[in-house]
Short mmCIF file of C-alpha atoms and ligand atoms in Angstrom, two decimals:
data_model
loop_
_atom_site.label_atom_id
_atom_site.label_comp_id
_atom_site.label_asym_id
_atom_site.label_seq_id
_atom_site.Cartn_x
_atom_site.Cartn_y
_atom_site.Cartn_z
CA MET A 1 -0.17 -0.29 0.35
CA THR A 2 2.70 2.40 0.35
CA LYS A 3 3.68 2.62 -2.96
CA TYR A 4 0.44 4.20 -3.69
CA LYS A 5 -0.60 6.27 -0.05
CA SER A 6 2.23 8.00 -2.15
CA ILE A 7 1.17 9.60 -5.28
CA ILE A 8 -1.92 10.03 -3.34
CA SER A 9 -0.27 12.65 -1.24
CA GLU A 10 1.72 14.36 -4.25
CA LYS A 11 -1.66 14.18 -6.51
CA THR A 12 -4.19 15.11 -4.06
CA LYS A 13 -2.17 18.90 -3.20
CA ASN A 14 -2.05 20.10 -6.09
CA THR A 15 -5.12 19.29 -7.91
CA THR A 16 -7.70 21.95 -8.63
CA LYS A 17 -11.49 22.02 -9.34
CA GLU A 18 -9.84 23.55 -13.13
CA GLN A 19 -7.33 20.87 -13.75
CA LEU A 20 -10.29 18.15 -13.08
CA SER A 21 -12.95 19.90 -15.50
CA LEU A 22 -9.73 20.13 -17.81
CA TYR A 23 -8.74 16.68 -17.75
CA ASN A 24 -11.86 15.38 -17.80
CA GLN A 25 -12.70 16.97 -21.49
CA VAL A 26 -9.93 14.90 -22.82
CA GLU A 27 -10.73 11.91 -20.88
CA THR A 28 -13.40 11.92 -22.13
CA LYS A 29 -12.26 12.28 -26.16
CA GLU A 30 -10.25 9.44 -25.51
CA SER A 31 -12.83 7.36 -23.69
CA LEU A 32 -14.87 8.18 -27.59
CA ARG A 33 -11.73 6.69 -29.82
CA GLY A 34 -11.43 3.14 -27.84
CA LYS A 35 -14.89 2.97 -28.32
CA ALA A 36 -15.19 3.80 -31.66
CA ILE A 37 -11.79 1.71 -32.93
CA ASN A 38 -11.75 -1.26 -30.29
CA SER A 39 -16.11 -2.03 -30.21
CA GLN A 40 -19.39 -2.08 -31.15
CA THR A 41 -22.04 -0.09 -29.71
CA ILE A 42 -25.58 -2.20 -29.73
CA SER A 43 -28.79 -2.90 -27.95
CA LEU A 44 -29.01 -6.69 -27.05
CA ARG A 45 -32.97 -5.96 -26.80
CA ASP A 46 -33.87 -4.80 -30.21
CA LYS A 47 -30.39 -7.35 -31.27
CA LEU A 48 -32.86 -10.26 -29.88
CA ILE A 49 -36.50 -9.01 -29.67
CA ASN A 50 -37.44 -11.38 -31.92
CA THR A 51 -36.53 -14.54 -29.24
CA ILE A 52 -36.33 -12.52 -25.67
CA PRO A 53 -39.99 -9.98 -26.27
CA SER A 54 -39.55 -8.29 -22.10
CA THR A 55 -36.72 -8.92 -19.67
CA THR A 56 -39.46 -9.46 -17.42
CA TYR A 57 -40.89 -12.37 -19.90
CA LEU A 58 -41.27 -16.43 -18.31
CA THR A 59 -39.78 -15.72 -14.38
CA HIS A 60 -37.54 -13.25 -15.05
CA GLY A 61 -39.96 -10.76 -13.94
CA ILE A 62 -40.40 -12.92 -10.62
CA HIS A 63 -39.56 -10.32 -7.68
CA ASN A 64 -37.88 -7.66 -9.68
CA PHE A 65 -36.72 -5.96 -7.26
CA TYR A 66 -33.01 -7.49 -7.03
CA PRO A 67 -29.84 -5.02 -7.29
CA ALA A 68 -28.09 -4.65 -10.81
CA LYS A 69 -29.71 -7.27 -12.71
CA PHE A 70 -28.75 -7.76 -15.91
CA ILE A 71 -31.10 -8.16 -19.13
CA PRO A 72 -31.80 -12.46 -19.75
CA GLN A 73 -30.56 -10.68 -23.05
CA VAL A 74 -26.93 -10.96 -21.99
CA PRO A 75 -26.56 -14.60 -21.81
CA ARG A 76 -29.47 -15.49 -24.37
CA TYR A 77 -27.41 -13.67 -26.34
CA ILE A 78 -23.81 -15.07 -25.42
CA ILE A 79 -25.59 -19.13 -25.99
CA GLU A 80 -26.57 -18.00 -28.69
CA LYS A 81 -23.57 -16.33 -30.60
CA TYR A 82 -21.06 -19.52 -29.13
CA ARG A 83 -23.66 -22.34 -29.72
CA LEU A 84 -24.04 -23.03 -25.95
CA LYS A 85 -26.06 -26.61 -26.23
CA GLY A 86 -25.51 -29.87 -23.49
CA LYS A 87 -22.47 -27.38 -22.07
CA VAL A 88 -22.34 -26.22 -18.23
CA ILE A 89 -22.41 -22.56 -18.31
CA LEU A 90 -20.65 -20.99 -14.65
CA ASP A 91 -22.64 -18.09 -13.24
CA PRO A 92 -19.82 -16.93 -10.30
CA PHE A 93 -22.39 -13.57 -9.02
CA ALA A 94 -25.20 -15.11 -9.87
CA GLY A 95 -27.39 -12.95 -7.70
CA SER A 96 -31.08 -13.12 -8.80
CA GLY A 97 -30.18 -16.11 -11.54
CA THR A 98 -30.42 -14.72 -14.44
CA THR A 99 -27.89 -16.81 -16.51
CA ALA A 100 -29.57 -19.84 -14.46
CA VAL A 101 -32.85 -19.57 -16.01
CA GLU A 102 -31.70 -18.64 -19.49
CA SER A 103 -28.99 -21.50 -18.55
CA ILE A 104 -31.78 -23.95 -18.79
CA ILE A 105 -34.34 -23.27 -20.96
CA THR A 106 -31.69 -23.62 -23.54
CA GLY A 107 -30.32 -27.56 -22.41
CA ASN A 108 -27.75 -26.69 -20.43
CA SER A 109 -26.14 -27.73 -17.06
CA ASN A 110 -26.06 -24.27 -15.28
CA ILE A 111 -23.54 -23.89 -12.11
CA SER A 112 -24.29 -20.00 -9.86
CA SER A 113 -22.70 -19.15 -6.65
CA ASP A 114 -23.54 -15.60 -4.32
CA ILE A 115 -22.78 -14.97 -1.61
CA ASN A 116 -26.53 -14.16 -1.01
CA PRO A 117 -28.72 -16.25 0.05
CA MET A 118 -31.40 -14.28 -1.29
CA THR A 119 -29.65 -16.15 -4.98
CA PRO A 120 -30.37 -19.93 -4.66
CA PHE A 121 -34.33 -19.12 -3.56
CA LEU A 122 -35.04 -16.92 -5.88
CA ILE A 123 -33.35 -19.98 -8.49
CA ASN A 124 -35.47 -21.88 -6.35
CA VAL A 125 -38.85 -20.01 -7.48
CA LYS A 126 -37.44 -19.41 -11.35
CA LEU A 127 -36.90 -23.00 -11.93
CA LEU A 128 -39.92 -24.49 -9.35
CA LYS A 129 -41.18 -27.62 -11.27
CA LEU A 130 -43.87 -27.91 -11.55
CA ASP A 131 -47.48 -30.95 -13.54
CA THR A 132 -49.18 -28.80 -15.58
CA SER A 133 -51.49 -31.26 -15.27
CA LYS A 134 -52.75 -29.84 -12.24
CA GLU A 135 -52.42 -26.71 -13.17
CA MET A 136 -56.41 -25.99 -10.90
CA LYS A 137 -55.34 -27.24 -8.59
CA TYR A 138 -52.23 -25.25 -8.04
CA PHE A 139 -54.95 -22.95 -7.99
CA GLY A 140 -57.18 -24.00 -5.96
CA VAL A 141 -54.83 -23.86 -3.59
CA ILE A 142 -52.84 -20.48 -3.55
CA SER A 143 -56.62 -19.24 -3.03
CA ARG A 144 -57.51 -21.92 0.31
CA HIS A 145 -53.62 -20.03 1.37
CA ALA A 146 -54.77 -15.96 0.45
CA GLU A 147 -58.11 -16.86 2.29
CA ALA A 148 -57.26 -18.77 5.39
CA ILE A 149 -53.94 -15.90 5.94
CA PHE A 150 -54.68 -13.84 8.97
CA SER A 151 -56.79 -17.00 10.37
CA SER A 152 -54.68 -17.26 12.86
CA GLU A 153 -52.97 -14.64 15.78
CA LYS A 154 -49.74 -16.02 16.00
CA GLU A 155 -46.50 -13.27 14.65
CA PHE A 156 -43.51 -13.81 12.72
CA SER A 157 -40.70 -11.91 13.96
CA PRO A 158 -37.96 -11.28 11.56
CA ARG A 159 -34.38 -11.56 13.01
CA TRP A 160 -33.83 -7.93 12.45
CA SER A 161 -33.60 -5.00 15.31
CA ASN A 162 -35.43 -1.37 13.51
CA VAL A 163 -38.35 -3.69 12.08
CA ASP A 164 -40.29 -0.69 13.42
CA TYR A 165 -38.48 2.09 12.22
CA TRP A 166 -39.71 0.59 9.04
CA TYR A 167 -43.68 -0.15 8.76
CA PRO A 168 -45.61 1.74 9.99
CA PRO A 169 -47.68 0.54 13.41
CA GLU A 170 -50.83 -0.12 12.01
CA ILE A 171 -49.14 -2.33 9.27
CA LEU A 172 -46.12 -4.12 10.91
CA PRO A 173 -48.75 -6.22 12.92
CA ILE A 174 -50.75 -6.95 9.55
CA ILE A 175 -46.83 -8.79 8.09
CA LYS A 176 -46.11 -10.05 10.65
CA GLN A 177 -48.92 -12.21 10.74
CA MET A 178 -49.01 -12.87 7.48
CA TRP A 179 -45.37 -14.43 7.75
CA ALA A 180 -46.37 -16.82 10.40
CA TYR A 181 -49.35 -18.94 7.92
CA ILE A 182 -46.79 -18.42 5.10
CA HIS A 183 -43.70 -20.25 7.19
CA SER A 184 -46.02 -22.49 8.38
CA ILE A 185 -46.85 -24.57 5.32
CA ASP A 186 -45.50 -28.34 5.58
CA GLU A 187 -42.54 -28.12 3.09
CA ASN A 188 -43.26 -30.77 2.77
CA THR A 189 -46.34 -31.41 0.76
CA GLU A 190 -46.34 -27.61 -0.37
CA SER A 191 -43.35 -26.82 -1.12
CA GLU A 192 -44.10 -25.29 -4.43
CA ILE A 193 -47.12 -23.37 -3.33
CA LYS A 194 -45.17 -22.08 -0.84
CA THR A 195 -42.15 -20.94 -2.43
CA ILE A 196 -44.67 -18.79 -4.74
CA LEU A 197 -46.44 -17.59 -2.08
CA LYS A 198 -42.57 -16.19 -0.08
CA ALA A 199 -42.53 -14.44 -3.26
CA ALA A 200 -45.67 -13.45 -3.13
CA GLY A 201 -45.35 -11.57 0.69
CA LEU A 202 -42.11 -10.77 -0.45
CA PHE A 203 -44.41 -7.44 -2.67
CA ILE A 204 -46.66 -6.87 -0.35
CA SER A 205 -43.91 -6.40 2.78
CA ARG A 206 -41.96 -4.25 0.33
CA LYS A 207 -45.02 -2.54 -1.20
CA TYR A 208 -45.93 -1.72 2.34
CA SER A 209 -42.68 -0.52 3.94
CA PHE A 210 -41.82 2.82 4.27
CA SER A 211 -38.41 1.78 1.68
CA ASP A 212 -38.46 3.87 -1.67
CA ASP A 213 -39.58 1.66 -4.25
CA GLU A 214 -37.23 3.47 -6.90
CA THR A 215 -33.89 3.37 -5.41
CA PRO A 216 -32.05 0.03 -4.89
CA LYS A 217 -31.16 -0.25 -1.10
CA LEU A 218 -32.96 -0.02 1.35
CA THR A 219 -34.03 3.97 2.17
CA ARG A 220 -36.83 5.99 3.43
CA SER A 221 -37.85 9.33 1.32
CA LYS A 222 -40.57 11.82 1.92
CA PHE A 223 -41.97 10.44 -1.38
CA LYS A 224 -42.72 7.28 -0.23
CA ASN A 225 -43.72 8.12 3.22
CA ALA A 226 -46.84 10.34 2.02
CA ARG A 227 -47.46 7.59 -0.29
CA MET A 228 -47.52 6.16 3.04
CA GLU A 229 -49.80 7.71 4.74
CA LYS A 230 -52.11 7.82 1.79
CA LEU A 231 -51.67 3.60 1.93
CA VAL A 232 -52.44 3.19 5.83
CA ASP A 233 -55.65 5.72 4.58
CA SER A 234 -57.09 4.31 2.78
CA LEU A 235 -56.59 1.18 3.75
CA ASN A 236 -59.10 2.11 6.24
CA ASN A 237 -59.65 -0.79 8.30
CA GLN A 238 -60.02 -3.19 5.77
CA GLY A 239 -55.86 -3.71 5.63
CA ARG A 240 -56.21 -7.42 5.63
CA ILE A 241 -58.67 -7.50 3.80
CA ILE A 242 -56.83 -5.82 0.97
CA PHE A 243 -54.21 -7.28 1.58
CA LYS A 244 -55.07 -11.24 1.45
CA ASN A 245 -56.58 -9.81 -2.52
CA GLU A 246 -53.26 -8.71 -3.33
CA LEU A 247 -51.22 -11.45 -2.10
CA LYS A 248 -53.99 -14.23 -4.35
CA VAL A 249 -52.88 -11.92 -7.43
CA LYS A 250 -49.94 -11.30 -6.30
CA ALA A 251 -48.86 -15.35 -6.11
CA ILE A 252 -51.31 -16.21 -9.20
CA GLU A 253 -49.45 -14.25 -11.55
CA TYR A 254 -46.19 -16.35 -10.34
CA LEU A 255 -47.29 -19.18 -10.53
CA ASN A 256 -48.96 -18.14 -13.88
CA SER A 257 -45.00 -17.05 -15.20
CA CYS A 258 -43.56 -20.70 -13.56
CA LEU A 259 -46.45 -22.76 -15.31
CA GLU A 260 -45.66 -20.92 -18.37
CA ILE A 261 -41.97 -22.14 -17.84
CA ASN A 262 -42.93 -25.01 -17.34
CA ASN A 263 -45.52 -25.32 -20.95
CA LEU A 264 -42.45 -24.05 -23.31
CA TYR A 265 -39.55 -26.30 -22.10
CA LYS A 266 -38.64 -29.67 -20.24
CA LEU A 267 -37.37 -28.33 -16.73
CA ASN A 268 -35.78 -32.03 -16.67
CA PHE A 269 -32.89 -31.05 -15.40
CA SER A 270 -32.22 -33.12 -12.03
CA LYS A 271 -31.09 -30.91 -8.61
CA THR A 272 -27.50 -31.65 -7.19
CA SER A 273 -25.20 -30.68 -4.40
CA LYS A 274 -22.53 -32.12 -5.76
CA LEU A 275 -20.38 -31.51 -8.82
CA ASP A 276 -18.14 -35.03 -9.91
CA ASN A 277 -20.11 -37.34 -11.80
CA VAL A 278 -23.45 -35.64 -12.65
CA THR A 279 -25.70 -36.18 -15.30
CA ARG A 280 -26.39 -32.86 -17.66
CA PRO A 281 -28.03 -31.32 -17.25
CA PHE A 282 -28.48 -30.19 -13.96
CA LEU A 283 -28.19 -27.81 -12.21
CA TYR A 284 -26.01 -26.82 -8.34
CA VAL A 285 -26.08 -23.83 -6.69
CA THR A 286 -24.70 -22.37 -3.62
CA THR A 287 -23.93 -19.15 -1.37
CA LYS A 288 -20.08 -19.75 -1.68
CA SER A 289 -18.24 -16.74 -1.80
CA LEU A 290 -15.10 -16.52 -5.32
CA ASN A 291 -12.09 -16.99 -2.93
CA HIS A 292 -13.86 -20.26 -2.18
CA LEU A 293 -14.57 -21.58 -6.04
CA PRO A 294 -11.21 -22.20 -6.80
CA SER A 295 -11.68 -25.35 -4.28
CA THR A 296 -15.25 -26.36 -5.21
CA ILE A 297 -14.55 -26.37 -8.64
CA GLN A 298 -12.69 -28.52 -10.65
CA SER A 299 -9.38 -26.83 -13.22
CA ASN A 300 -11.30 -27.63 -17.79
CA THR A 301 -14.56 -28.84 -16.25
CA ILE A 302 -16.60 -25.40 -17.05
CA ASP A 303 -17.84 -24.66 -20.88
CA CYS A 304 -18.26 -21.53 -20.96
CA ILE A 305 -19.04 -18.35 -17.55
CA VAL A 306 -21.90 -15.79 -18.41
CA THR A 307 -21.68 -13.23 -15.37
CA SER A 308 -21.31 -9.75 -13.54
CA PRO A 309 -19.28 -9.10 -11.13
CA PRO A 310 -20.64 -6.51 -8.53
CA TYR A 311 -19.36 -3.19 -10.54
CA LEU A 312 -16.74 -0.94 -9.19
CA TYR A 313 -18.03 2.07 -6.70
CA ALA A 314 -21.45 0.15 -6.52
CA GLN A 315 -24.01 0.07 -3.71
CA GLU A 316 -23.75 -2.86 -1.27
CA TYR A 317 -26.29 -5.59 -2.22
CA PHE A 318 -27.29 -6.81 0.84
CA ARG A 319 -28.66 -3.92 1.96
CA SER A 320 -30.56 -3.52 -0.98
CA THR A 321 -32.09 -7.54 0.07
CA LYS A 322 -32.36 -7.28 3.27
CA ILE A 323 -35.55 -6.63 3.92
CA ASP A 324 -36.60 -9.71 2.19
CA LEU A 325 -33.83 -11.88 3.83
CA TYR A 326 -35.14 -10.33 7.37
CA TRP A 327 -39.53 -12.38 6.28
CA LEU A 328 -37.04 -14.52 4.74
CA ASP A 329 -35.49 -15.81 7.57
CA LEU A 330 -31.50 -16.09 5.73
CA LEU A 331 -30.34 -14.06 8.11
CA SER A 332 -29.78 -11.37 11.09
CA ASP A 333 -28.52 -8.32 11.50
CA ARG A 334 -25.38 -9.86 12.39
CA GLN A 335 -24.87 -12.01 9.81
CA VAL A 336 -25.95 -9.19 7.02
CA LYS A 337 -22.79 -7.38 8.25
CA ASP A 338 -20.67 -10.22 7.93
CA LEU A 339 -21.43 -10.90 4.78
CA THR A 340 -21.35 -7.78 3.75
CA LYS A 341 -18.23 -7.10 5.03
CA ASN A 342 -17.16 -10.14 2.08
CA GLU A 343 -18.65 -8.10 -0.83
CA ILE A 344 -16.84 -6.94 -3.66
CA GLY A 345 -17.08 -3.86 -4.13
CA GLN A 346 -16.94 -3.31 -0.54
CA LYS A 347 -14.20 -5.16 0.86
CA LYS A 348 -11.32 -3.13 2.14
CA ILE A 349 -8.76 -5.29 1.35
CA SER A 350 -8.32 -8.20 -1.41
CA PHE A 351 -8.53 -12.17 -1.03
CA SER A 352 -5.43 -12.07 -3.05
CA GLY A 353 -3.68 -9.29 -1.06
CA ILE A 354 -2.15 -6.81 -2.63
CA ASP A 355 -1.42 -7.77 -6.02
CA ASP A 356 1.46 -6.39 -7.67
CA HIS A 357 0.95 -7.59 -10.94
CA ILE A 358 -1.82 -5.98 -11.08
CA ALA A 359 0.52 -2.93 -10.45
CA ASN A 360 1.88 -3.81 -14.20
CA ILE A 361 -1.09 -3.37 -15.65
CA GLN A 362 -1.25 -0.06 -18.63
CA SER A 363 -4.84 1.09 -18.01
CA TYR A 364 -4.56 0.19 -14.08
CA LYS A 365 -1.65 2.03 -13.48
CA SER A 366 -3.02 5.09 -15.34
CA VAL A 367 -7.02 4.62 -13.66
CA LEU A 368 -5.23 4.90 -9.98
CA GLU A 369 -3.57 8.08 -11.03
CA ARG A 370 -6.83 9.63 -11.45
CA ILE A 371 -8.81 8.41 -8.61
CA VAL A 372 -6.13 9.46 -6.78
CA GLU A 373 -6.47 13.02 -7.94
CA LEU A 374 -9.95 13.03 -7.75
CA SER A 375 -9.58 11.63 -5.04
CA VAL A 376 -10.07 15.93 -3.02
CA ASN A 377 -13.04 15.21 -3.88
CA PHE A 378 -13.89 11.83 -2.19
CA LYS A 379 -14.99 12.43 1.52
CA THR A 380 -13.82 8.76 3.06
CA GLN A 381 -9.78 7.83 1.82
CA ASP A 382 -11.55 4.41 2.22
CA ASN A 383 -12.39 4.91 -1.73
CA ILE A 384 -9.13 4.39 -2.77
CA GLN A 385 -9.57 1.09 -0.68
CA ARG A 386 -11.77 0.17 -2.52
CA PHE A 387 -10.65 0.84 -5.96
CA THR A 388 -7.90 -1.48 -5.92
CA SER A 389 -8.56 -4.13 -3.40
CA TYR A 390 -12.09 -3.78 -5.75
CA PHE A 391 -9.52 -4.64 -8.85
CA ALA A 392 -7.59 -7.37 -7.01
CA ASP A 393 -10.66 -9.18 -6.64
CA MET A 394 -11.36 -9.17 -10.31
CA GLN A 395 -7.56 -10.21 -10.97
CA PHE A 396 -8.55 -12.89 -9.19
CA PHE A 397 -11.91 -13.64 -10.74
CA ILE A 398 -10.29 -13.76 -14.41
CA ARG A 399 -6.93 -15.62 -13.08
CA PHE A 400 -9.48 -18.01 -11.51
CA ALA A 401 -11.77 -18.37 -14.83
CA ALA A 402 -9.28 -19.30 -16.41
CA ASP A 403 -8.07 -22.30 -14.45
CA VAL A 404 -11.63 -23.73 -14.17
CA LEU A 405 -12.75 -23.38 -17.59
CA LYS A 406 -11.90 -25.51 -20.95
CA ILE A 407 -9.42 -24.73 -23.38
CA ASP A 408 -11.72 -22.97 -25.94
CA GLY A 409 -13.90 -22.03 -22.91
CA ILE A 410 -16.29 -17.92 -23.22
CA LEU A 411 -15.32 -15.63 -20.80
CA SER A 412 -18.29 -13.33 -20.28
CA ILE A 413 -18.62 -10.15 -17.95
CA PHE A 414 -20.91 -7.63 -18.06
CA ILE A 415 -19.62 -4.49 -16.70
CA GLY A 416 -20.01 -0.95 -15.74
CA GLU A 417 -18.25 1.55 -15.75
CA PRO A 418 -18.65 4.19 -13.41
CA LYS A 419 -18.44 8.41 -13.63
CA VAL A 420 -16.72 9.80 -10.61
CA PHE A 421 -16.70 13.27 -10.70
CA GLY A 422 -17.71 12.66 -13.97
CA CYS A 423 -14.20 12.07 -14.77
CA PRO A 424 -15.61 7.89 -16.52
CA ILE A 425 -13.08 5.60 -14.84
CA ASN A 426 -12.05 2.99 -17.86
CA VAL A 427 -12.96 0.18 -16.30
CA LYS A 428 -13.29 -1.79 -19.50
CA ASP A 429 -10.12 -1.88 -20.59
CA ILE A 430 -8.93 -2.91 -17.61
CA ILE A 431 -10.90 -5.84 -17.89
CA THR A 432 -9.68 -6.20 -20.89
CA GLU A 433 -5.71 -5.49 -20.18
CA MET A 434 -6.39 -8.78 -17.50
CA MET A 435 -8.31 -10.91 -19.50
CA ILE A 436 -5.28 -10.78 -21.86
CA ASN A 437 -2.58 -11.17 -19.51
CA CYS A 438 -4.72 -14.41 -18.54
CA GLY A 439 -4.40 -16.49 -21.47
CA PHE A 440 -7.14 -14.53 -23.60
CA LYS A 441 -8.15 -13.97 -27.17
CA ILE A 442 -10.85 -11.12 -26.94
CA GLU A 443 -13.17 -11.67 -29.27
CA GLU A 444 -15.18 -8.76 -28.76
CA ALA A 445 -16.83 -6.09 -26.84
CA LEU A 446 -20.12 -4.51 -27.00
CA PHE A 447 -21.34 -1.54 -25.68
CA ASP A 448 -24.67 -2.10 -25.06
CA ILE A 449 -27.48 0.87 -23.94
CA ILE A 450 -29.00 1.46 -21.66
CA LYS A 451 -33.08 1.67 -22.41
CA ASN A 452 -35.91 2.23 -19.53
CA ARG A 453 -33.72 1.83 -16.85
CA ASN A 454 -34.20 4.24 -13.30
CA LEU A 455 -30.59 3.62 -12.53
CA SER A 456 -30.79 6.07 -9.47
CA LYS A 457 -29.35 9.63 -9.42
CA ASN A 458 -27.92 9.31 -6.02
CA ARG A 459 -27.28 5.91 -5.48
CA LEU A 460 -23.39 7.41 -5.08
CA ASN A 461 -22.35 10.88 -4.45
CA GLU A 462 -19.19 10.35 -6.65
CA ASN A 463 -20.84 9.21 -9.49
CA PRO A 464 -23.71 11.52 -10.12
CA GLU A 465 -24.10 11.14 -13.43
CA GLY A 466 -25.46 7.05 -12.79
CA ILE A 467 -24.16 5.55 -16.66
CA VAL A 468 -25.70 5.43 -19.88
CA GLY A 469 -24.58 1.98 -20.92
CA GLU A 470 -22.65 -1.14 -19.76
CA TRP A 471 -19.83 -3.29 -21.06
CA LEU A 472 -19.66 -6.70 -22.58
CA ILE A 473 -16.57 -8.15 -22.76
CA VAL A 474 -16.22 -12.20 -24.88
CA GLY A 475 -12.45 -14.18 -24.82
CA ARG A 476 -11.65 -17.64 -25.47
CA LYS A 477 -9.12 -18.92 -23.65
CA LEU A 478 -6.68 -20.58 -25.18
C1 SAM B 1 -24.05 -7.50 -10.19
S1 SAM B 1 -25.18 -8.07 -9.86
C2 SAM B 1 -25.12 -9.55 -10.03
C3 SAM B 1 -26.51 -9.38 -11.19
C4 SAM B 1 -27.21 -10.83 -11.31
N1 SAM B 1 -26.09 -11.19 -12.84
C5 SAM B 1 -28.44 -10.69 -11.74
O1 SAM B 1 -28.69 -11.43 -13.10
O2 SAM B 1 -29.02 -10.66 -11.19
C6 SAM B 1 -23.31 -8.69 -8.48
C7 SAM B 1 -23.52 -10.01 -8.03
O3 SAM B 1 -21.99 -10.27 -7.19
C8 SAM B 1 -22.17 -11.06 -5.42
N2 SAM B 1 -21.31 -10.89 -5.41
C9 SAM B 1 -20.45 -9.85 -3.85
N3 SAM B 1 -19.51 -9.87 -3.24
C10 SAM B 1 -19.24 -12.03 -3.80
C11 SAM B 1 -18.69 -12.41 -3.42
N4 SAM B 1 -17.09 -11.81 -2.88
N5 SAM B 1 -18.52 -13.67 -3.95
C12 SAM B 1 -20.09 -14.04 -5.04
N6 SAM B 1 -20.71 -13.07 -4.81
C13 SAM B 1 -20.36 -12.00 -4.75
C14 SAM B 1 -23.26 -10.12 -5.33
O4 SAM B 1 -24.29 -10.47 -4.03
C15 SAM B 1 -24.68 -9.86 -5.95
O5 SAM B 1 -25.68 -10.39 -6.25
#
C-alpha cells in the first residue's frame, strides 16, 4: 500500500477544480475514441427482440427487486452466438439467477454461486418444476391459503432489530401475521406453493414498507412516506382483506409465470449438491463466496462463464436485499453485517492481498492515478482502498476463470463503468487487459445501451451522472 500512499499525498495537494474539468474533457474524448476503434455499440434488447419479447418474460419478472440484475438478453446472446447446448455454464455472481434460467431453458447445465442467500431462493422459484396438468389444483391451493392467511393470531418476528422503523405501526402486525402463516405451510407436501407464496409475500412486504421503491437500497424517502400515509388511510380498517387479495393476485401472477416456463420448456434438469460424476443437464446452486470457488470447481471443467461482477463503487447488494432476507428468515442482523464485509466492491482488503502483478497493467496504473487525483473530492479515503481491492478481486476472478474453463471456453463479463466526479473510469480497458494477461483472446467487446432503466441518480455521490450503458467483454481461453 505504501507506493499508493505516496502518489496520493503528492497529487492531492495540487489538484484544482479547473485542472479536473480539463482532465475530464480529454478523458471523455479518449474514451470515445477507444470505443470507436475496438468495439461496437449495440442494443441487445433490439438484437434479440424475436427471441426475448421483454426483460421480464417467463419467470424473469418474479421478484424484480434484485439490485443490478442483468437483462436475460445478456446470457442468451452468448448462448446463441457461441452455440452452447448441452454445455456447462457458470455464473459465479449469480444474483437473481438470470443466467441459471437462460442456461436451463436452452438445454445447458448451470452452476450458480453468490454469497447472497437470496440466490438459491430466487433460482428455486424461477425454475420451479410444476405438473402442468394440475394447474387448477394449484390455483385452488393458492386461494385456500390466501383465505386462511389471517386465520391465526400468531406473529412471525424477523431477526431484524430495526423492523419498527420500516413499517407504520398499523401495518407491521398484519405483515408479521402473514409471514407466520406462510412459514407454517408444510414444506413436505406443499413446497411449490409455499415458495410462490413467499415470493408474493415479499412483494407485499416491500410495497407496504417505508422503503423507497425507486432506489435499489433500503432507504426512506419523503415521497414514500407521503405515499404510505395515503396507503394507510386507504386501508381504512380493511387492511387484512386488502392484503389477502393482493397476496392472492401476486401469487397467481407468479404461478402463471411458473406454469408458462414449464409448459414451454422441458425442465428436465436434476438439482445436484455435488459436481463430480453428475449427469447433464444439472443445476448446482451455492452461496459460496468467490474465494471459495477454486476449491469447489475443478480445473478445465467449465464450457462458458457468463457473469456480471459487482460494479466498482456500486451500492451494497445486501443493503438492497435485507428486507427480503429478514422476512424469509434467511439471515440475522449480525450475519448481514458479516456478509457485507465480504462483498466485492465494499471490502478494503482483496482476497489475494495487494497483488503486485496488477501494478504492471497499464490501464490500471493510469486509472489509479486519476482516482488519486480525484480523491480530493472524496468524502472518505476508503474509496482508494476500495478501488485497489476491487481490481485485485477482479484479477483473482479472471485467474480463477482461466483455471476452471476448458481450452476454447468462453469468458463473458458484463460490467458498468462508473463516472467519478464526472470522469469516466475505464473499467472495461482494465478487465480486457487482465483477460489478455491471463491467456484469453478477446472475441468482442460490445457497449450495450441501457434503455428504460431507472438507475438512481443519487446512487452514489461520487457517481452523480449514473451510467448510460454497460460493456459485454467476451474472451476465449487459448
Ligand atoms: C451485478 S450483481 C449480479 C446480478 C445478476 N447478474 C442478476 O442478473 O441478478 C453482482 C452479484 O455479486 C455478488 N457478490 C458480491 N460479492 C461477492 C463475493 N465475494 N462472492 C460471490 N458473490 C459476490 C452480489 O451478491 C451480487 O448478487
